[in-house]
């Protein structure tokens, strides 16, 4: 196969079929499910998915890989040569499942894109262990931050397992983790308010909240927490604070 490996697109291909199957088992797709795959690459997940799911829409930025995948003639797989960050997720029928071994350099923007779209029921992503740990971190941990609060508020998260560098070609420099993400039902928290709040709170991580939040929340409402720092409040406390946003 003479397709050049494009580092700029984060191309590290899975070469262990057992790991592919293990990842797909976490998604739990069946013959009723439409699956959106982010960055199918050479099809390490796609070929197994095409056996278990009803339909796969795979979004790949590299035109040469798209041609390669189309030549596999998997009849329930549609390949879109597109940037997932620009792709209209509303094209996929609602209640779909999403999966991807993400290009590391854009894993966080991809996750935020899915946070803002509500058409999917479950997302299973492979990403840097470091980013997965930040997403699930709790307060008073140095990895705790904006992404932890945003994701823990709106999703049930599960760090499934870690994946060593050795099952990829080329090998990445870092260990990967598989994270599953399921939207919580009936969350009443205003996403825009929470986003503004955590951005302000963590803008100066070492400053006290009375400085960081003074533009957003009245002094009176801040009285209990004014001398704390951003990483000392729990996710629940941030959620409660959103009601006081000016
Ligand atoms: N799923 C394959 C596997 O597990 O072997 C490939 C995973 S590789 C880490 C990431 C894939 O995402 C590559 O095929 C890369 O070309 C593709 N990719 C990178 N940036 C992308 C983007 N913005 N939109 C869609 N695909 C992208």
Coordinates of N, CA and C and ligand atoms in Angstrom, one line a residue:
X1 N 0.8 -1.2 0.0 CA 0.0 0.0 0.0 C 0.9 1.2 0.0
X2 N 0.7 2.0 -1.1 CA 1.7 3.2 -1.2 C 1.1 4.5 -0.8
X3 N 0.5 4.6 0.3 CA -0.1 5.9 0.7 C 0.8 6.5 1.7
X4 N 1.3 7.7 1.5 CA 2.2 8.3 2.4 C 1.5 8.6 3.8
X5 N 2.2 8.5 4.8 CA 1.7 8.7 6.2 C 1.8 10.2 6.5
X6 N 0.6 10.8 6.7 CA 0.6 12.3 7.0 C 0.6 12.6 8.4
X7 N 1.7 13.0 8.9 CA 1.8 13.3 10.4 C 0.9 14.5 10.8
X8 N 0.7 15.4 9.8 CA -0.2 16.6 10.2 C -1.6 16.2 10.4
X9 N -2.0 15.0 10.0 CA -3.3 14.5 10.2 C -3.4 13.5 11.3
X10 N -2.3 13.4 12.1 CA -2.3 12.5 13.3 C -2.5 11.0 12.9
X11 N -1.8 10.6 11.8 CA -2.0 9.2 11.4 C -1.2 8.2 12.1
X12 N -1.8 7.5 13.0 CA -1.2 6.4 13.7 C -2.2 5.2 13.6
X13 N -1.9 4.3 12.8 CA -2.9 3.3 12.4 C -2.9 2.1 13.4
X14 N -4.0 1.6 13.8 CA -4.1 0.4 14.6 C -3.7 -0.8 13.8
X15 N -2.9 -1.6 14.4 CA -2.5 -2.8 13.6 C -2.8 -4.1 14.3
X16 N -3.5 -4.0 15.4 CA -3.9 -5.2 16.2 C -5.4 -5.4 16.1
X17 N -5.8 -6.4 15.3 CA -7.3 -6.6 15.2 C -8.0 -7.0 16.5
X18 N -7.3 -7.5 17.5 CA -7.9 -7.8 18.7 C -8.3 -6.6 19.5
X19 N -7.4 -5.5 19.4 CA -7.7 -4.3 20.0 C -8.9 -3.6 19.3
X20 N -8.9 -3.7 17.9 CA -10.0 -3.1 17.2 C -11.4 -3.7 17.7
X21 N -11.4 -5.0 17.8 CA -12.6 -5.7 18.3 C -13.0 -5.3 19.7
X22 N -12.0 -5.2 20.5 CA -12.2 -4.8 21.9 C -12.9 -3.4 22.0
X23 N -12.4 -2.5 21.1 CA -12.9 -1.1 21.1 C -14.4 -1.1 20.6
X24 N -14.6 -1.9 19.5 CA -15.9 -2.0 19.0 C -16.9 -2.6 19.9
X25 N -16.5 -3.5 20.7 CA -17.3 -4.2 21.7 C -17.8 -3.1 22.7
X26 N -17.0 -2.1 23.1 CA -17.4 -1.1 24.0 C -18.5 -0.2 23.4
X27 N -18.5 0.0 22.1 CA -19.5 0.8 21.5 C -20.9 0.0 21.5
X28 N -20.8 -1.3 21.4 CA -22.0 -2.1 21.5 C -23.0 -1.9 20.4
X29 N -22.5 -1.6 19.2 CA -23.5 -1.4 18.1 C -24.1 -2.7 17.6
X30 N -25.3 -2.6 17.1 CA -25.9 -3.8 16.6 C -26.6 -3.5 15.2
X31 N -27.3 -4.4 14.6 CA -27.8 -4.3 13.3 C -28.9 -3.2 13.1
X32 N -29.3 -2.6 14.2 CA -30.2 -1.4 14.1 C -29.5 -0.1 14.1
X33 N -28.2 -0.1 14.3 CA -27.5 1.1 14.6 C -26.8 1.7 13.4
X34 N -26.9 3.1 13.3 CA -26.1 3.9 12.4 C -24.9 4.4 13.2
X35 N -23.7 4.1 12.6 CA -22.5 4.5 13.3 C -21.8 5.6 12.5
X36 N -21.4 6.7 13.2 CA -20.5 7.7 12.5 C -19.1 7.4 13.0
X37 N -18.2 7.2 12.0 CA -16.8 6.9 12.4 C -15.9 8.2 12.0
X38 N -15.2 8.6 13.0 CA -14.3 9.8 12.8 C -12.9 9.3 12.4
X39 N -12.4 9.7 11.3 CA -11.1 9.3 10.9 C -10.9 7.8 10.7
X40 N -11.5 7.2 9.7 CA -11.4 5.7 9.6 C -10.0 5.2 9.2
X41 N -9.2 6.1 8.6 CA -7.8 5.7 8.2 C -7.8 4.6 7.2
X42 N -7.2 3.5 7.5 CA -7.1 2.4 6.6 C -8.2 1.3 6.9
X43 N -9.1 1.7 7.8 CA -10.3 0.8 8.1 C -10.1 -0.2 9.2
X44 N -9.2 0.1 10.1 CA -8.9 -0.8 11.2 C -10.2 -1.1 12.1
X45 N -11.0 0.0 12.2 CA -12.3 -0.2 12.9 C -13.4 -0.5 11.9
X46 N -13.3 0.2 10.8 CA -14.4 0.2 9.9 C -14.8 -1.2 9.4
X47 N -13.9 -2.0 9.1 CA -14.2 -3.3 8.5 C -14.9 -4.2 9.6
X48 N -14.5 -4.1 10.8 CA -15.2 -4.8 11.9 C -16.6 -4.2 12.1
X49 N -16.7 -2.9 12.1 CA -18.0 -2.2 12.3 C -19.0 -2.6 11.3
X50 N -18.5 -2.7 10.0 CA -19.4 -3.0 8.9 C -20.1 -4.3 9.1
X51 N -19.5 -5.2 9.9 CA -20.1 -6.5 10.2 C -21.2 -6.4 11.2
X52 N -21.0 -5.6 12.3 CA -21.9 -5.6 13.4 C -23.0 -4.5 13.3
X53 N -22.8 -3.4 12.6 CA -23.7 -2.3 12.5 C -24.5 -2.3 11.2
X54 N -25.6 -1.5 11.3 CA -26.5 -1.5 10.1 C -25.8 -0.6 9.0
X55 N -25.3 0.6 9.4 CA -24.8 1.5 8.4 C -23.7 2.3 9.1
X56 N -22.6 2.6 8.3 CA -21.5 3.4 8.8 C -21.3 4.5 7.9
X57 N -21.2 5.7 8.5 CA -20.8 6.9 7.8 C -19.4 7.3 8.3
X58 N -18.4 7.3 7.4 CA -17.1 7.5 7.9 C -16.5 8.8 7.3
X59 N -16.0 9.6 8.2 CA -15.5 11.0 7.7 C -14.0 11.0 7.8
X60 N -13.4 11.1 6.7 CA -11.9 11.0 6.6 C -11.4 12.2 5.8
X61 N -10.4 12.9 6.3 CA -9.9 14.1 5.7 C -8.9 13.8 4.5
X62 N -8.2 12.6 4.6 CA -7.2 12.3 3.6 C -7.8 11.7 2.4
X63 N -7.8 12.4 1.2 CA -8.4 11.9 0.0 C -7.9 10.5 -0.4
X64 N -6.6 10.3 -0.2 CA -6.0 9.0 -0.6 C -6.5 7.8 0.2
X65 N -6.7 8.1 1.5 CA -7.3 7.0 2.3 C -8.8 6.8 2.0
X66 N -9.5 7.9 1.6 CA -10.9 7.7 1.1 C -10.9 6.8 -0.1
X67 N -10.1 7.0 -1.0 CA -10.1 6.1 -2.2 C -9.7 4.7 -1.8
X68 N -8.8 4.6 -0.9 CA -8.4 3.2 -0.5 C -9.6 2.5 0.2
X69 N -10.3 3.2 1.0 CA -11.4 2.6 1.7 C -12.6 2.3 0.8
X70 N -12.8 3.2 -0.2 CA -13.9 3.0 -1.2 C -13.6 1.7 -2.0
X71 N -12.3 1.4 -2.2 CA -11.9 0.2 -3.0 C -12.2 -1.1 -2.2
X72 N -12.4 -0.9 -0.9 CA -12.7 -2.1 -0.1 C -14.1 -2.6 -0.4
X73 N -14.9 -1.7 -0.9 CA -16.3 -2.0 -1.3 C -17.1 -2.6 -0.2
X74 N -17.1 -2.0 1.0 CA -17.9 -2.4 2.1 C -19.3 -1.8 1.9
X75 N -20.3 -2.7 1.6 CA -21.6 -2.1 1.1 C -22.4 -1.3 2.0
X76 N -22.2 -1.4 3.3 CA -23.0 -0.5 4.2 C -22.1 0.6 4.8
X77 N -21.0 0.9 4.1 CA -20.2 2.0 4.5 C -20.2 3.2 3.5
X78 N -20.5 4.4 4.0 CA -20.4 5.6 3.1 C -19.2 6.4 3.6
X79 N -18.3 6.7 2.7 CA -17.1 7.5 3.0 C -17.3 9.0 2.6
X80 N -17.1 9.9 3.6 CA -17.1 11.3 3.3 C -15.7 11.9 3.4
X81 N -15.2 12.4 2.3 CA -13.9 13.1 2.3 C -14.1 14.5 2.9
X82 N -14.0 14.6 4.2 CA -14.3 15.9 4.8 C -13.5 16.0 6.1
X83 N -13.5 17.3 6.6 CA -12.9 17.6 7.9 C -14.0 17.4 8.9
X84 N -13.8 16.6 9.9 CA -14.8 16.3 10.9 C -15.2 17.6 11.6
X85 N -14.3 18.5 11.7 CA -14.6 19.8 12.4 C -15.6 20.7 11.6
X86 N -15.6 20.4 10.3 CA -16.5 21.2 9.4 C -17.8 20.3 9.0
X87 N -17.7 19.1 9.3 CA -18.8 18.1 8.8 C -20.1 18.4 9.6
X88 N -21.2 18.5 8.8 CA -22.5 18.7 9.4 C -23.1 17.4 10.0
X89 N -23.0 17.4 11.4 CA -23.4 16.2 12.1 C -24.9 15.9 11.9
X90 N -25.7 16.9 11.6 CA -27.1 16.7 11.4 C -27.4 15.9 10.2
X91 N -26.4 15.6 9.3 CA -26.6 14.7 8.2 C -26.9 13.3 8.6
X92 N -26.5 13.0 9.8 CA -26.6 11.6 10.3 C -27.9 11.4 11.0
X93 N -28.7 10.4 10.7 CA -30.0 10.3 11.4 C -29.8 10.2 12.9
X94 N -30.7 10.9 13.6 CA -30.6 11.0 15.1 C -30.5 9.7 15.8
X95 N -30.0 9.7 17.0 CA -29.7 8.5 17.8 C -28.6 7.6 17.3
X96 N -27.7 8.2 16.6 CA -26.6 7.4 16.1 C -25.5 7.2 17.2
X97 N -24.6 6.3 16.9 CA -23.5 6.1 17.8 C -22.2 6.6 17.0
X98 N -21.3 7.1 17.8 CA -20.1 7.6 17.1 C -18.8 7.0 17.7
X99 N -17.8 6.8 16.9 CA -16.6 6.2 17.3 C -15.4 6.8 16.6
X100 N -14.3 6.8 17.2 CA -13.1 7.2 16.5 C -11.8 7.1 17.3
X101 N -10.8 6.7 16.5 CA -9.5 6.7 17.1 C -9.0 8.1 16.6
X102 N -9.1 9.1 17.5 CA -9.0 10.5 17.1 C -7.6 10.9 16.7
X103 N -7.5 11.8 15.7 CA -6.2 12.5 15.5 C -5.9 13.3 16.7
X104 N -4.7 13.1 17.4 CA -4.5 13.6 18.7 C -4.5 15.1 18.7
X105 N -4.0 15.8 17.7 CA -3.8 17.2 17.7 C -5.2 17.9 17.8
X106 N -6.2 17.3 17.4 CA -7.5 18.0 17.4 C -8.6 17.2 18.2
X107 N -8.1 16.4 19.2 CA -9.1 15.6 19.9 C -10.0 16.5 20.8
X108 N -9.5 17.5 21.4 CA -10.3 18.4 22.2 C -11.4 19.1 21.4
X109 N -11.0 19.8 20.3 CA -12.1 20.5 19.5 C -13.1 19.5 19.0
X110 N -12.7 18.3 18.7 CA -13.7 17.3 18.2 C -14.7 17.0 19.3
X111 N -14.2 16.8 20.5 CA -15.1 16.5 21.7 C -16.0 17.6 21.9
X112 N -15.5 18.9 21.8 CA -16.4 20.0 22.0 C -17.5 20.1 20.9
X113 N -17.1 19.7 19.7 CA -18.1 19.7 18.7 C -19.2 18.8 19.0
X114 N -18.9 17.6 19.5 CA -19.9 16.6 19.8 C -20.7 17.1 21.0
X115 N -20.1 17.9 21.9 CA -20.8 18.4 23.1 C -21.9 19.3 22.6
X116 N -21.7 20.0 21.5 CA -22.7 21.0 21.1 C -23.7 20.4 20.2
X117 N -23.6 19.1 19.9 CA -24.6 18.5 19.0 C -25.3 17.4 19.7
X118 N -26.6 17.3 19.7 CA -27.3 16.3 20.5 C -27.8 15.1 19.8
X119 N -27.4 14.9 18.6 CA -28.0 13.8 17.8 C -27.5 12.4 18.2
X120 N -26.5 12.3 19.0 CA -25.9 10.9 19.2 C -26.2 10.4 20.6
X121 N -26.2 9.0 20.7 CA -26.5 8.4 21.9 C -25.3 7.9 22.7
X122 N -24.2 7.6 22.0 CA -23.0 7.2 22.7 C -21.8 7.5 21.8
X123 N -20.7 7.9 22.4 CA -19.5 8.2 21.7 C -18.3 7.4 22.4
X124 N -17.6 6.7 21.5 CA -16.4 6.0 22.1 C -15.2 6.5 21.3
X125 N -14.3 7.1 22.1 CA -13.1 7.7 21.4 C -11.8 7.2 22.1
X126 N -10.8 7.0 21.2 CA -9.5 6.8 21.7 C -8.8 8.1 21.6
X127 N -8.1 8.5 22.7 CA -7.4 9.8 22.7 C -6.2 9.7 23.6
X128 N -5.4 10.8 23.8 CA -4.3 10.7 24.6 C -4.7 10.4 26.0
X129 N -3.9 9.6 26.7 CA -4.2 9.2 28.1 C -4.3 10.5 28.9
X130 N -3.4 11.4 28.7 CA -3.4 12.7 29.4 C -4.7 13.5 29.3
X131 N -5.3 13.5 28.1 CA -6.5 14.2 27.9 C -7.7 13.5 28.6
X132 N -7.7 12.2 28.4 CA -8.7 11.4 29.1 C -8.7 11.6 30.6
X133 N -7.5 11.7 31.1 CA -7.4 11.9 32.6 C -7.9 13.3 33.0
X134 N -7.6 14.2 32.1 CA -8.1 15.6 32.4 C -9.7 15.6 32.4
X135 N -10.2 14.9 31.5 CA -11.7 14.9 31.4 C -12.4 14.3 32.6
X136 N -11.7 13.3 33.2 CA -12.4 12.6 34.3 C -11.9 13.1 35.7
X137 N -11.0 14.0 35.7 CA -10.3 14.5 37.0 C -11.3 15.1 37.9
X138 N -11.1 15.0 39.2 CA -11.9 15.7 40.2 C -11.2 16.9 40.8
X139 N -11.9 17.7 41.6 CA -11.3 18.9 42.2 C -10.1 18.5 43.0
X140 N -9.2 19.5 43.2 CA -8.0 19.4 43.9 C -7.0 18.5 43.3
X141 N -7.2 18.2 42.0 CA -6.2 17.4 41.3 C -5.7 18.3 40.2
X142 N -4.4 18.2 40.0 CA -3.8 19.2 39.1 C -4.3 19.0 37.6
X143 N -4.9 17.9 37.3 CA -5.4 17.7 36.0 C -6.9 18.3 35.8
X144 N -7.5 18.7 36.9 CA -8.9 19.2 36.9 C -8.9 20.5 36.3
X145 N -9.9 20.7 35.4 CA -10.0 22.0 34.8 C -11.3 22.2 34.0
X146 N -11.3 23.1 33.0 CA -12.6 23.4 32.3 C -13.2 22.2 31.7
X147 N -12.3 21.4 31.0 CA -12.9 20.3 30.3 C -13.5 19.2 31.2
X148 N -12.9 19.1 32.4 CA -13.5 18.1 33.4 C -14.9 18.5 33.8
X149 N -15.1 19.8 34.1 CA -16.4 20.3 34.6 C -17.4 20.3 33.5
X150 N -17.0 20.7 32.3 CA -18.0 20.7 31.2 C -18.4 19.2 30.9
X151 N -17.5 18.3 30.8 CA -17.8 17.0 30.4 C -18.5 16.2 31.5
X152 N -18.1 16.4 32.7 CA -18.7 15.6 33.8 C -20.2 16.2 34.1
X153 N -20.4 17.4 33.7 CA -21.8 17.9 33.8 C -22.8 17.3 32.8
X154 N -22.3 17.2 31.6 CA -23.3 16.8 30.6 C -23.2 15.3 30.2
X155 N -22.2 14.6 30.7 CA -22.0 13.2 30.2 C -21.7 12.3 31.3
X156 N -22.1 11.0 31.1 CA -21.6 9.9 31.9 C -20.3 9.4 31.2
X157 N -19.2 9.4 31.9 CA -18.0 9.1 31.3 C -17.4 7.8 31.9
X158 N -16.7 7.0 31.1 CA -16.0 5.9 31.6 C -14.7 5.7 30.9
X159 N -13.6 5.7 31.7 CA -12.3 5.4 31.1 C -12.2 3.9 31.0
X160 N -12.3 3.3 29.8 CA -12.4 1.9 29.6 C -11.1 1.1 29.8
X161 N -10.1 1.5 29.1 CA -8.8 0.9 29.2 C -7.7 1.7 28.5
X162 N -6.5 1.5 28.8 CA -5.4 2.2 28.2 C -4.9 1.3 27.0
X163 N -4.3 1.9 26.0 CA -3.8 1.2 24.8 C -2.3 1.6 24.6
X164 N -1.5 0.6 24.6 CA 0.0 0.9 24.4 C 0.3 1.4 23.0
X165 N 1.4 2.1 23.0 CA 1.9 2.6 21.7 C 2.2 1.5 20.6
X166 N 2.5 0.3 21.2 CA 3.0 -0.8 20.3 C 2.0 -1.3 19.4
X167 N 0.7 -1.0 19.5 CA -0.3 -1.6 18.6 C -0.6 -0.7 17.5
X168 N 0.2 0.4 17.3 CA 0.0 1.3 16.2 C 1.2 1.3 15.2
X169 N 1.0 1.7 14.0 CA 2.0 2.0 13.0 C 1.6 3.2 12.3
X170 N 2.5 4.3 12.3 CA 3.7 4.4 13.1 C 3.3 4.5 14.6
X171 N 4.3 4.2 15.5 CA 4.0 4.3 16.9 C 3.9 5.7 17.4
X172 N 2.9 6.1 18.1 CA 2.9 7.5 18.7 C 3.8 7.5 19.9
X173 N 4.1 8.8 20.3 CA 5.1 8.9 21.5 C 4.4 8.6 22.8
X174 N 3.1 8.6 22.8 CA 2.3 8.6 24.1 C 1.4 7.4 24.1
X175 N 0.9 7.1 25.4 CA -0.1 6.1 25.6 C -1.5 6.6 25.3
X176 N -2.4 5.8 24.8 CA -3.7 6.2 24.5 C -4.7 5.6 25.5
X177 N -5.9 6.2 25.6 CA -7.0 5.6 26.4 C -8.3 5.6 25.6
X178 N -9.1 4.7 26.0 CA -10.4 4.6 25.4 C -11.5 5.2 26.4
X179 N -12.2 6.1 25.9 CA -13.2 6.8 26.8 C -14.6 6.6 26.2
X180 N -15.5 6.2 27.0 CA -16.9 6.2 26.5 C -17.7 7.3 27.1
X181 N -18.5 7.9 26.3 CA -19.2 9.2 26.7 C -20.7 9.0 26.3
X182 N -21.6 9.1 27.3 CA -23.0 9.0 27.1 C -23.7 10.2 27.7
X183 N -24.5 10.9 26.8 CA -25.2 12.1 27.3 C -26.1 11.8 28.5
X184 N -26.1 12.7 29.6 CA -27.0 12.5 30.7 C -28.3 13.0 30.3
X185 N -29.4 12.4 30.8 CA -30.7 12.9 30.5 C -31.2 14.0 31.4
X186 N -32.0 14.8 31.0 CA -32.7 15.9 31.8 C -31.7 16.8 32.6
X187 N -30.6 17.2 32.0 CA -29.7 18.1 32.6 C -30.3 19.5 32.4
X188 N -30.5 20.3 33.5 CA -31.1 21.6 33.4 C -30.0 22.7 33.3
X189 N -28.8 22.4 33.4 CA -27.7 23.4 33.5 C -27.6 24.1 32.1
X190 N -27.4 25.4 32.1 CA -27.2 26.2 30.9 C -25.8 26.0 30.4
X191 N -25.6 25.4 29.3 CA -24.3 25.1 28.8 C -23.4 26.4 28.6
X192 N -24.1 27.4 28.0 CA -23.3 28.7 27.8 C -22.9 29.3 29.1
X193 N -23.8 29.3 30.1 CA -23.4 29.9 31.3 C -22.3 29.2 32.0
X194 N -22.4 27.8 32.0 CA -21.3 27.0 32.6 C -20.0 27.3 31.9
X195 N -20.0 27.4 30.6 CA -18.8 27.6 29.8 C -18.2 28.9 30.2
X196 N -19.0 30.0 30.3 CA -18.5 31.3 30.7 C -17.9 31.3 32.1
X197 N -18.6 30.6 33.0 CA -18.2 30.5 34.3 C -16.8 29.8 34.5
X198 N -16.7 28.6 33.9 CA -15.4 27.9 34.1 C -14.3 28.6 33.3
X199 N -14.6 29.2 32.2 CA -13.5 30.0 31.5 C -13.0 31.1 32.4
X200 N -13.9 31.8 33.0 CA -13.5 32.9 33.9 C -12.7 32.4 35.1
X201 N -13.3 31.3 35.7 CA -12.7 30.8 37.0 C -11.2 30.3 36.7
X202 N -11.0 29.6 35.6 CA -9.7 29.0 35.4 C -8.8 29.9 34.6
X203 N -9.2 31.1 34.2 CA -8.4 32.0 33.4 C -7.1 32.3 34.2
X204 N -7.2 32.5 35.5 CA -6.0 32.7 36.3 C -6.1 31.7 37.4
X205 N -5.5 30.5 37.1 CA -5.7 29.4 38.0 C -5.3 29.6 39.4
X206 N -4.3 30.4 39.6 CA -3.8 30.6 41.0 C -4.5 31.8 41.7
X207 N -5.3 32.5 41.0 CA -5.9 33.7 41.7 C -7.2 33.2 42.4
X208 N -7.6 34.0 43.4 CA -8.8 33.6 44.1 C -10.1 33.9 43.3
X209 N -11.1 33.1 43.6 CA -12.3 33.3 42.7 C -13.0 34.6 42.8
X210 N -12.8 35.3 43.9 CA -13.4 36.7 44.0 C -12.8 37.6 43.0
X211 N -11.6 37.4 42.5 CA -11.0 38.2 41.4 C -11.5 37.6 40.1
X212 N -11.4 36.3 39.9 CA -11.8 35.8 38.6 C -13.2 35.9 38.2
X213 N -14.1 35.9 39.2 CA -15.5 35.8 38.9 C -16.3 37.1 39.2
X214 N -15.5 38.2 39.5 CA -16.2 39.4 39.9 C -17.1 40.0 38.8
X215 N -16.7 39.8 37.5 CA -17.5 40.3 36.4 C -18.8 39.5 36.2
X216 N -18.8 38.3 36.7 CA -19.9 37.4 36.3 C -21.0 37.2 37.4
X217 N -20.5 37.3 38.7 CA -21.4 36.9 39.8 C -21.3 38.0 40.9
X218 N -22.4 38.4 41.5 CA -22.4 39.4 42.5 C -21.6 38.9 43.7
X219 N -21.0 39.9 44.4 CA -20.1 39.6 45.5 C -20.8 38.8 46.6
X220 N -22.1 39.1 46.8 CA -22.9 38.5 47.8 C -23.0 36.9 47.6
X221 N -23.2 36.6 46.4 CA -23.4 35.2 46.0 C -22.0 34.4 46.1
X222 N -21.0 35.2 46.1 CA -19.6 34.6 46.1 C -19.1 34.4 47.5
X223 N -19.8 34.9 48.5 CA -19.3 35.0 49.8 C -18.6 33.7 50.4
X224 N -19.3 32.5 50.1 CA -18.8 31.3 50.7 C -17.5 30.8 50.0
X225 N -17.3 31.2 48.8 CA -16.2 30.6 48.0 C -15.2 31.6 47.6
X226 N -15.3 32.9 48.0 CA -14.5 33.9 47.4 C -13.0 33.7 47.6
X227 N -12.6 33.1 48.7 CA -11.2 32.9 48.9 C -10.6 31.6 48.3
X228 N -11.5 30.8 47.7 CA -11.0 29.6 47.1 C -10.5 29.8 45.7
X229 N -9.8 28.8 45.2 CA -9.2 28.9 43.8 C -10.0 28.0 42.9
X230 N -9.9 28.2 41.6 CA -10.7 27.5 40.7 C -10.7 26.0 40.9
X231 N -9.6 25.4 41.2 CA -9.5 23.9 41.2 C -10.0 23.4 42.6
X232 N -10.5 24.2 43.5 CA -11.0 23.7 44.8 C -12.5 23.5 44.8
X233 N -13.2 24.0 43.7 CA -14.7 23.8 43.7 C -15.0 22.5 43.0
X234 N -16.0 21.8 43.5 CA -16.4 20.5 42.8 C -17.3 20.9 41.5
X235 N -17.5 19.9 40.7 CA -18.3 20.0 39.5 C -19.7 20.5 40.0
X236 N -20.2 19.9 41.0 CA -21.6 20.3 41.5 C -21.6 21.8 41.9
X237 N -20.6 22.2 42.6 CA -20.5 23.6 43.0 C -20.5 24.6 41.8
X238 N -19.8 24.2 40.8 CA -19.9 25.0 39.5 C -21.3 25.0 39.0
X239 N -21.9 23.9 38.9 CA -23.2 23.8 38.4 C -24.2 24.7 39.2
X240 N -24.0 24.7 40.5 CA -24.9 25.5 41.3 C -24.7 27.0 41.1
X241 N -23.4 27.4 40.8 CA -23.1 28.8 40.6 C -23.7 29.3 39.3
X242 N -24.0 28.5 38.4 CA -24.5 29.0 37.1 C -25.7 29.8 37.3
X243 N -26.5 29.5 38.3 CA -27.8 30.2 38.5 C -27.6 31.7 38.9
X244 N -26.4 32.0 39.3 CA -26.1 33.4 39.7 C -25.4 34.3 38.6
X245 N -25.2 33.6 37.5 CA -24.5 34.4 36.4 C -25.3 35.6 36.0
X246 N -24.7 36.8 36.0 CA -25.4 38.1 35.7 C -25.9 38.1 34.3
Ligands
LIG1 N1 -9.2 4.7 12.6 C1 -7.9 4.5 12.1 C2 -7.2 3.5 12.9 O1 -7.6 3.3 14.1 O2 -6.2 2.9 12.4 C3 -7.1 5.7 11.9 C4 -6.8 6.5 13.2 S1 -5.6 7.8 13.0 C5 -5.2 8.1 14.7 C6 -6.6 9.3 12.8 C7 -7.4 9.4 11.4 O3 -8.1 10.6 11.4 C8 -6.4 9.4 10.2 O4 -6.9 8.5 9.2 C9 -6.5 10.8 9.7 O5 -6.2 11.0 8.3 C10 -7.9 11.2 10.1 N2 -8.1 12.7 10.3 C11 -7.2 13.6 10.8 N3 -7.7 14.8 10.9 C12 -9.0 14.7 10.5 C13 -10.1 15.6 10.4 N4 -10.0 16.8 10.7 N5 -11.3 15.1 9.9 C14 -11.4 13.8 9.6 N6 -10.4 12.9 9.7 C15 -9.3 13.3 10.1

